[in-house]
Amino acid sequence: MDQARSNKPFLLVGNHPCLDFINTEMIIEGLRTDLLEEPADLIDWLLRAQLIGTDERKGLRLERAETENLLDETKTFRTVLREMAERIVTNKPVPRSTVETINRLLRQRHGYPQLLRTNGRFEHLFHSSTQGPARLLALLADSASDLLCTADLSLVKKCRNNACVLYFYDTTKNHARQWCSMQLCGNRIKVAAHYRRKRLKNP
Ligand SMILES: [Zn+2]
């Protein structure tokens, strides 16, 4: 397994790992760009999204043939999740096939739950005994399951910039978040609108 770190500009603006995972496909300079080009990118994203820890990364033993399938399966699953997010933001039900796909990946996860005490707090932890790609795919499936079970789905939103494909979970107090990020879309759209208004006033 290539242990080299990837240098992909991952964005963690989704407020939920499942949405951040969908957002590994984004628009860069007008072009739809897939940030998961090689297995190392996926491992790095899992680390940055804190779905795996540094120790777990070191312990990952993936054969070359396995990693190729892993990337293909990851992307197929991401497409399913993007369709799911699209349906959620347009108030359509999550299809049964999506639930089945999530369950198929979760079924491959073997292990046991544990209670962990860190810094005086308790945390629920699943100790997975599954190795290889199935372990990583199950983590992604688990994040999707968590989104569906615990999130208020009416607060899953797509960036208001029509040219942007990013999703986020709006955790702001007044639920008024509209942009993936101010730097990427918010300011740009506001500045464009400002100049449009100015042109209309002073033709
Ligand atoms: Zn955006």
PDB file of C-alpha atoms and ligand atoms in Angstrom:
ATOM      1  CA  MET A   1       0.000   0.000   0.000  1.00  0.00           C
ATOM      2  CA  ASP A   2       1.363   3.363  -0.966  1.00  0.00           C
ATOM      3  CA  GLN A   3       1.761   5.209   2.312  1.00  0.00           C
ATOM      4  CA  ALA A   4       2.606   8.549   0.666  1.00  0.00           C
ATOM      5  CA  ARG A   5       0.302  11.281   1.805  1.00  0.00           C
ATOM      6  CA  SER A   6      -1.836  12.848  -0.852  1.00  0.00           C
ATOM      7  CA  ASN A   7      -1.883  16.593  -1.272  1.00  0.00           C
ATOM      8  CA  LYS A   8      -5.480  16.910  -2.370  1.00  0.00           C
ATOM      9  CA  PRO A   9      -7.332  20.087  -1.338  1.00  0.00           C
ATOM     10  CA  PHE A  10     -10.023  18.238   0.624  1.00  0.00           C
ATOM     11  CA  LEU A  11     -12.739  20.457   2.016  1.00  0.00           C
ATOM     12  CA  LEU A  12     -14.321  19.610   5.317  1.00  0.00           C
ATOM     13  CA  VAL A  13     -17.195  22.080   5.147  1.00  0.00           C
ATOM     14  CA  GLY A  14     -20.025  19.533   5.242  1.00  0.00           C
ATOM     15  CA  ASN A  15     -20.341  19.305   9.047  1.00  0.00           C
ATOM     16  CA  HIS A  16     -20.856  15.585   8.629  1.00  0.00           C
ATOM     17  CA  PRO A  17     -18.382  12.971   7.319  1.00  0.00           C
ATOM     18  CA  CYS A  18     -20.951  11.501   4.922  1.00  0.00           C
ATOM     19  CA  LEU A  19     -21.442  14.878   3.219  1.00  0.00           C
ATOM     20  CA  ASP A  20     -17.713  15.582   3.276  1.00  0.00           C
ATOM     21  CA  PHE A  21     -17.210  12.249   1.539  1.00  0.00           C
ATOM     22  CA  ILE A  22     -19.707  13.218  -1.197  1.00  0.00           C
ATOM     23  CA  ASN A  23     -17.809  16.524  -1.439  1.00  0.00           C
ATOM     24  CA  THR A  24     -14.608  14.754  -2.490  1.00  0.00           C
ATOM     25  CA  GLU A  25     -16.031  15.464  -5.937  1.00  0.00           C
ATOM     26  CA  MET A  26     -16.087  19.213  -6.472  1.00  0.00           C
ATOM     27  CA  ILE A  27     -15.751  21.993  -9.014  1.00  0.00           C
ATOM     28  CA  ILE A  28     -12.265  23.418  -9.340  1.00  0.00           C
ATOM     29  CA  GLU A  29     -11.852  26.302 -11.809  1.00  0.00           C
ATOM     30  CA  GLY A  30     -15.085  25.391 -13.532  1.00  0.00           C
ATOM     31  CA  LEU A  31     -14.258  21.711 -13.936  1.00  0.00           C
ATOM     32  CA  ARG A  32     -15.794  18.824 -12.080  1.00  0.00           C
ATOM     33  CA  THR A  33     -12.844  17.308 -10.253  1.00  0.00           C
ATOM     34  CA  ASP A  34     -12.554  13.990  -8.429  1.00  0.00           C
ATOM     35  CA  LEU A  35     -10.134  14.329  -5.530  1.00  0.00           C
ATOM     36  CA  LEU A  36     -10.001  10.552  -5.029  1.00  0.00           C
ATOM     37  CA  GLU A  37      -7.547   9.632  -7.761  1.00  0.00           C
ATOM     38  CA  GLU A  38      -5.652   6.921  -5.955  1.00  0.00           C
ATOM     39  CA  PRO A  39      -6.153   4.754  -2.889  1.00  0.00           C
ATOM     40  CA  ALA A  40      -3.744   6.965  -0.909  1.00  0.00           C
ATOM     41  CA  ASP A  41      -6.172   9.874  -1.430  1.00  0.00           C
ATOM     42  CA  LEU A  42      -8.977   7.879   0.167  1.00  0.00           C
ATOM     43  CA  ILE A  43      -6.808   6.873   3.143  1.00  0.00           C
ATOM     44  CA  ASP A  44      -5.746  10.479   3.583  1.00  0.00           C
ATOM     45  CA  TRP A  45      -9.337  11.710   3.410  1.00  0.00           C
ATOM     46  CA  LEU A  46     -10.428   9.097   5.999  1.00  0.00           C
ATOM     47  CA  LEU A  47      -7.676  10.397   8.275  1.00  0.00           C
ATOM     48  CA  ARG A  48      -8.580  14.044   7.801  1.00  0.00           C
ATOM     49  CA  ALA A  49     -12.265  13.295   8.341  1.00  0.00           C
ATOM     50  CA  GLN A  50     -11.184  11.428  11.498  1.00  0.00           C
ATOM     51  CA  LEU A  51     -12.894   8.223  10.428  1.00  0.00           C
ATOM     52  CA  ILE A  52      -9.606   6.441  11.031  1.00  0.00           C
ATOM     53  CA  GLY A  53      -6.777   7.352  13.379  1.00  0.00           C
ATOM     54  CA  THR A  54      -3.058   7.492  12.638  1.00  0.00           C
ATOM     55  CA  ASP A  55      -2.521   4.126  14.344  1.00  0.00           C
ATOM     56  CA  GLU A  56      -5.192   2.522  12.212  1.00  0.00           C
ATOM     57  CA  ARG A  57      -3.620   3.940   9.083  1.00  0.00           C
ATOM     58  CA  LYS A  58      -0.294   2.363  10.001  1.00  0.00           C
ATOM     59  CA  GLY A  59      -2.022  -0.965  10.584  1.00  0.00           C
ATOM     60  CA  LEU A  60      -3.736  -1.015   7.196  1.00  0.00           C
ATOM     61  CA  ARG A  61      -2.452  -3.788   5.018  1.00  0.00           C
ATOM     62  CA  LEU A  62      -3.951  -3.611   1.579  1.00  0.00           C
ATOM     63  CA  GLU A  63      -2.770  -5.662  -1.351  1.00  0.00           C
ATOM     64  CA  ARG A  64      -2.397  -3.886  -4.677  1.00  0.00           C
ATOM     65  CA  ALA A  65      -5.288  -5.789  -6.281  1.00  0.00           C
ATOM     66  CA  GLU A  66      -7.462  -4.918  -3.301  1.00  0.00           C
ATOM     67  CA  THR A  67      -6.722  -1.202  -3.522  1.00  0.00           C
ATOM     68  CA  GLU A  68      -7.864  -0.991  -7.145  1.00  0.00           C
ATOM     69  CA  ASN A  69     -11.213  -2.538  -6.284  1.00  0.00           C
ATOM     70  CA  LEU A  70     -11.423  -0.361  -3.204  1.00  0.00           C
ATOM     71  CA  LEU A  71     -11.245   2.837  -5.226  1.00  0.00           C
ATOM     72  CA  ASP A  72     -13.841   1.598  -7.732  1.00  0.00           C
ATOM     73  CA  GLU A  73     -16.215   0.495  -4.979  1.00  0.00           C
ATOM     74  CA  THR A  74     -15.686   3.735  -3.074  1.00  0.00           C
ATOM     75  CA  LYS A  75     -16.629   5.805  -6.099  1.00  0.00           C
ATOM     76  CA  THR A  76     -19.668   3.666  -6.902  1.00  0.00           C
ATOM     77  CA  PHE A  77     -20.826   4.100  -3.317  1.00  0.00           C
ATOM     78  CA  ARG A  78     -20.176   7.849  -3.460  1.00  0.00           C
ATOM     79  CA  THR A  79     -22.404   8.097  -6.547  1.00  0.00           C
ATOM     80  CA  VAL A  80     -25.183   6.334  -4.596  1.00  0.00           C
ATOM     81  CA  LEU A  81     -24.704   8.775  -1.718  1.00  0.00           C
ATOM     82  CA  ARG A  82     -24.675  11.829  -3.999  1.00  0.00           C
ATOM     83  CA  GLU A  83     -28.003  10.689  -5.450  1.00  0.00           C
ATOM     84  CA  MET A  84     -29.262  10.200  -1.896  1.00  0.00           C
ATOM     85  CA  ALA A  85     -28.213  13.747  -0.935  1.00  0.00           C
ATOM     86  CA  GLU A  86     -29.853  15.136  -4.084  1.00  0.00           C
ATOM     87  CA  ARG A  87     -33.079  13.412  -3.110  1.00  0.00           C
ATOM     88  CA  ILE A  88     -32.884  14.600   0.486  1.00  0.00           C
ATOM     89  CA  VAL A  89     -32.517  18.271  -0.512  1.00  0.00           C
ATOM     90  CA  THR A  90     -35.443  17.967  -2.917  1.00  0.00           C
ATOM     91  CA  ASN A  91     -37.611  16.288  -0.246  1.00  0.00           C
ATOM     92  CA  LYS A  92     -37.763  12.942  -2.016  1.00  0.00           C
ATOM     93  CA  PRO A  93     -37.565   9.697  -0.057  1.00  0.00           C
ATOM     94  CA  VAL A  94     -34.269   7.847   0.197  1.00  0.00           C
ATOM     95  CA  PRO A  95     -34.674   4.830  -2.119  1.00  0.00           C
ATOM     96  CA  ARG A  96     -34.788   1.336  -0.712  1.00  0.00           C
ATOM     97  CA  SER A  97     -31.814   0.423  -2.937  1.00  0.00           C
ATOM     98  CA  THR A  98     -29.683   3.021  -1.111  1.00  0.00           C
ATOM     99  CA  VAL A  99     -30.545   1.493   2.257  1.00  0.00           C
ATOM    100  CA  GLU A 100     -29.738  -1.945   0.833  1.00  0.00           C
ATOM    101  CA  THR A 101     -26.356  -0.752  -0.457  1.00  0.00           C
ATOM    102  CA  ILE A 102     -25.513   0.765   2.939  1.00  0.00           C
ATOM    103  CA  ASN A 103     -26.573  -2.449   4.692  1.00  0.00           C
ATOM    104  CA  ARG A 104     -24.579  -4.639   2.308  1.00  0.00           C
ATOM    105  CA  LEU A 105     -21.421  -2.712   3.232  1.00  0.00           C
ATOM    106  CA  LEU A 106     -22.273  -2.661   6.943  1.00  0.00           C
ATOM    107  CA  ARG A 107     -22.827  -6.425   6.973  1.00  0.00           C
ATOM    108  CA  GLN A 108     -19.174  -6.934   6.110  1.00  0.00           C
ATOM    109  CA  ARG A 109     -18.144  -5.220   9.308  1.00  0.00           C
ATOM    110  CA  HIS A 110     -17.370  -7.635  12.091  1.00  0.00           C
ATOM    111  CA  GLY A 111     -16.297  -6.717  15.558  1.00  0.00           C
ATOM    112  CA  TYR A 112     -17.692  -5.537  18.835  1.00  0.00           C
ATOM    113  CA  PRO A 113     -18.724  -2.270  20.466  1.00  0.00           C
ATOM    114  CA  GLN A 114     -16.663  -0.806  23.277  1.00  0.00           C
ATOM    115  CA  LEU A 115     -17.015   1.946  25.818  1.00  0.00           C
ATOM    116  CA  LEU A 116     -14.037   4.271  25.899  1.00  0.00           C
ATOM    117  CA  ARG A 117     -13.078   6.915  28.427  1.00  0.00           C
ATOM    118  CA  THR A 118     -11.052   9.816  27.025  1.00  0.00           C
ATOM    119  CA  ASN A 119     -10.274  13.017  28.924  1.00  0.00           C
ATOM    120  CA  GLY A 120     -12.954  12.278  31.484  1.00  0.00           C
ATOM    121  CA  ARG A 121     -15.623  11.721  28.831  1.00  0.00           C
ATOM    122  CA  PHE A 122     -17.203   8.550  27.570  1.00  0.00           C
ATOM    123  CA  GLU A 123     -17.299   7.567  23.956  1.00  0.00           C
ATOM    124  CA  HIS A 124     -18.842   4.726  22.052  1.00  0.00           C
ATOM    125  CA  LEU A 125     -16.338   2.876  19.909  1.00  0.00           C
ATOM    126  CA  PHE A 126     -16.707  -0.010  17.498  1.00  0.00           C
ATOM    127  CA  HIS A 127     -13.703  -2.310  17.491  1.00  0.00           C
ATOM    128  CA  SER A 128     -13.610  -3.707  13.980  1.00  0.00           C
ATOM    129  CA  SER A 129     -11.967  -7.049  13.318  1.00  0.00           C
ATOM    130  CA  THR A 130     -12.607  -6.760   9.569  1.00  0.00           C
ATOM    131  CA  GLN A 131      -9.505  -6.032   7.558  1.00  0.00           C
ATOM    132  CA  GLY A 132      -8.881  -4.724   4.076  1.00  0.00           C
ATOM    133  CA  PRO A 133     -11.217  -2.710   1.832  1.00  0.00           C
ATOM    134  CA  ALA A 134     -14.371  -4.020   3.544  1.00  0.00           C
ATOM    135  CA  ARG A 135     -13.291  -2.253   6.723  1.00  0.00           C
ATOM    136  CA  LEU A 136     -12.964   1.129   5.012  1.00  0.00           C
ATOM    137  CA  LEU A 137     -16.153   0.788   2.984  1.00  0.00           C
ATOM    138  CA  ALA A 138     -18.031  -0.127   6.163  1.00  0.00           C
ATOM    139  CA  LEU A 139     -16.768   3.079   7.782  1.00  0.00           C
ATOM    140  CA  LEU A 140     -18.204   5.095   4.894  1.00  0.00           C
ATOM    141  CA  ALA A 141     -21.470   3.162   5.098  1.00  0.00           C
ATOM    142  CA  ASP A 142     -21.573   3.787   8.833  1.00  0.00           C
ATOM    143  CA  SER A 143     -21.247   7.540   8.279  1.00  0.00           C
ATOM    144  CA  ALA A 144     -24.167   7.400   5.808  1.00  0.00           C
ATOM    145  CA  SER A 145     -26.234   5.429   8.290  1.00  0.00           C
ATOM    146  CA  ASP A 146     -25.361   7.945  11.022  1.00  0.00           C
ATOM    147  CA  LEU A 147     -26.493  10.842   8.814  1.00  0.00           C
ATOM    148  CA  LEU A 148     -29.847   9.177   8.132  1.00  0.00           C
ATOM    149  CA  CYS A 149     -30.394   8.184  11.765  1.00  0.00           C
ATOM    150  CA  THR A 150     -29.191  11.215  13.670  1.00  0.00           C
ATOM    151  CA  ALA A 151     -29.334  14.269  11.389  1.00  0.00           C
ATOM    152  CA  ASP A 152     -32.332  16.523  10.863  1.00  0.00           C
ATOM    153  CA  LEU A 153     -32.540  15.858   7.128  1.00  0.00           C
ATOM    154  CA  SER A 154     -34.330  19.158   6.478  1.00  0.00           C
ATOM    155  CA  LEU A 155     -31.003  20.806   7.347  1.00  0.00           C
ATOM    156  CA  VAL A 156     -29.024  18.917   4.708  1.00  0.00           C
ATOM    157  CA  LYS A 157     -28.464  21.552   2.036  1.00  0.00           C
ATOM    158  CA  LYS A 158     -26.740  22.054  -1.267  1.00  0.00           C
ATOM    159  CA  CYS A 159     -24.668  25.181  -1.798  1.00  0.00           C
ATOM    160  CA  ARG A 160     -26.824  27.969  -3.255  1.00  0.00           C
ATOM    161  CA  ASN A 161     -24.337  28.577  -6.024  1.00  0.00           C
ATOM    162  CA  ASN A 162     -25.864  26.590  -8.893  1.00  0.00           C
ATOM    163  CA  ALA A 163     -22.417  25.980 -10.340  1.00  0.00           C
ATOM    164  CA  CYS A 164     -21.276  24.331  -7.093  1.00  0.00           C
ATOM    165  CA  VAL A 165     -21.892  20.667  -6.218  1.00  0.00           C
ATOM    166  CA  LEU A 166     -21.091  20.736  -2.492  1.00  0.00           C
ATOM    167  CA  TYR A 167     -23.431  19.650   0.297  1.00  0.00           C
ATOM    168  CA  PHE A 168     -23.428  20.575   3.962  1.00  0.00           C
ATOM    169  CA  TYR A 169     -25.337  20.048   7.166  1.00  0.00           C
ATOM    170  CA  ASP A 170     -26.577  23.405   8.396  1.00  0.00           C
ATOM    171  CA  THR A 171     -25.829  23.562  12.104  1.00  0.00           C
ATOM    172  CA  THR A 172     -26.072  27.362  12.358  1.00  0.00           C
ATOM    173  CA  LYS A 173     -28.383  28.662  15.071  1.00  0.00           C
ATOM    174  CA  ASN A 174     -30.923  30.237  12.715  1.00  0.00           C
ATOM    175  CA  HIS A 175     -30.437  27.588   9.993  1.00  0.00           C
ATOM    176  CA  ALA A 176     -29.683  30.282   7.432  1.00  0.00           C
ATOM    177  CA  ARG A 177     -26.476  28.898   5.986  1.00  0.00           C
ATOM    178  CA  GLN A 178     -26.576  29.043   2.199  1.00  0.00           C
ATOM    179  CA  TRP A 179     -23.037  28.498   1.002  1.00  0.00           C
ATOM    180  CA  CYS A 180     -20.508  25.689   1.150  1.00  0.00           C
ATOM    181  CA  SER A 181     -18.125  28.380   2.312  1.00  0.00           C
ATOM    182  CA  MET A 182     -18.024  32.177   2.125  1.00  0.00           C
ATOM    183  CA  GLN A 183     -14.574  32.125   0.511  1.00  0.00           C
ATOM    184  CA  LEU A 184     -15.510  29.653  -2.207  1.00  0.00           C
ATOM    185  CA  CYS A 185     -19.026  30.663  -3.170  1.00  0.00           C
ATOM    186  CA  GLY A 186     -20.621  33.162  -0.782  1.00  0.00           C
ATOM    187  CA  ASN A 187     -18.377  36.135  -1.421  1.00  0.00           C
ATOM    188  CA  ARG A 188     -18.002  35.467  -5.111  1.00  0.00           C
ATOM    189  CA  ILE A 189     -21.760  35.416  -5.674  1.00  0.00           C
ATOM    190  CA  LYS A 190     -22.318  38.456  -3.448  1.00  0.00           C
ATOM    191  CA  VAL A 191     -19.618  40.446  -5.240  1.00  0.00           C
ATOM    192  CA  ALA A 192     -21.084  39.476  -8.633  1.00  0.00           C
ATOM    193  CA  ALA A 193     -24.574  40.545  -7.497  1.00  0.00           C
ATOM    194  CA  HIS A 194     -23.169  43.817  -6.163  1.00  0.00           C
ATOM    195  CA  TYR A 195     -21.579  44.665  -9.522  1.00  0.00           C
ATOM    196  CA  ARG A 196     -24.729  43.645 -11.378  1.00  0.00           C
ATOM    197  CA  ARG A 197     -26.758  46.043  -9.241  1.00  0.00           C
ATOM    198  CA  LYS A 198     -24.162  48.781  -9.733  1.00  0.00           C
ATOM    199  CA  ARG A 199     -24.250  48.325 -13.522  1.00  0.00           C
ATOM    200  CA  LEU A 200     -28.052  48.531 -13.510  1.00  0.00           C
ATOM    201  CA  LYS A 201     -27.918  51.791 -11.557  1.00  0.00           C
ATOM    202  CA  ASN A 202     -25.122  53.338 -13.635  1.00  0.00           C
ATOM    203  CA  PRO A 203     -25.497  51.928 -17.148  1.00  0.00           C
TER     204      PRO A 203
HETATM  205 ZN    ZN B   1     -20.405  26.297  -3.033  1.00  0.00          ZN
END
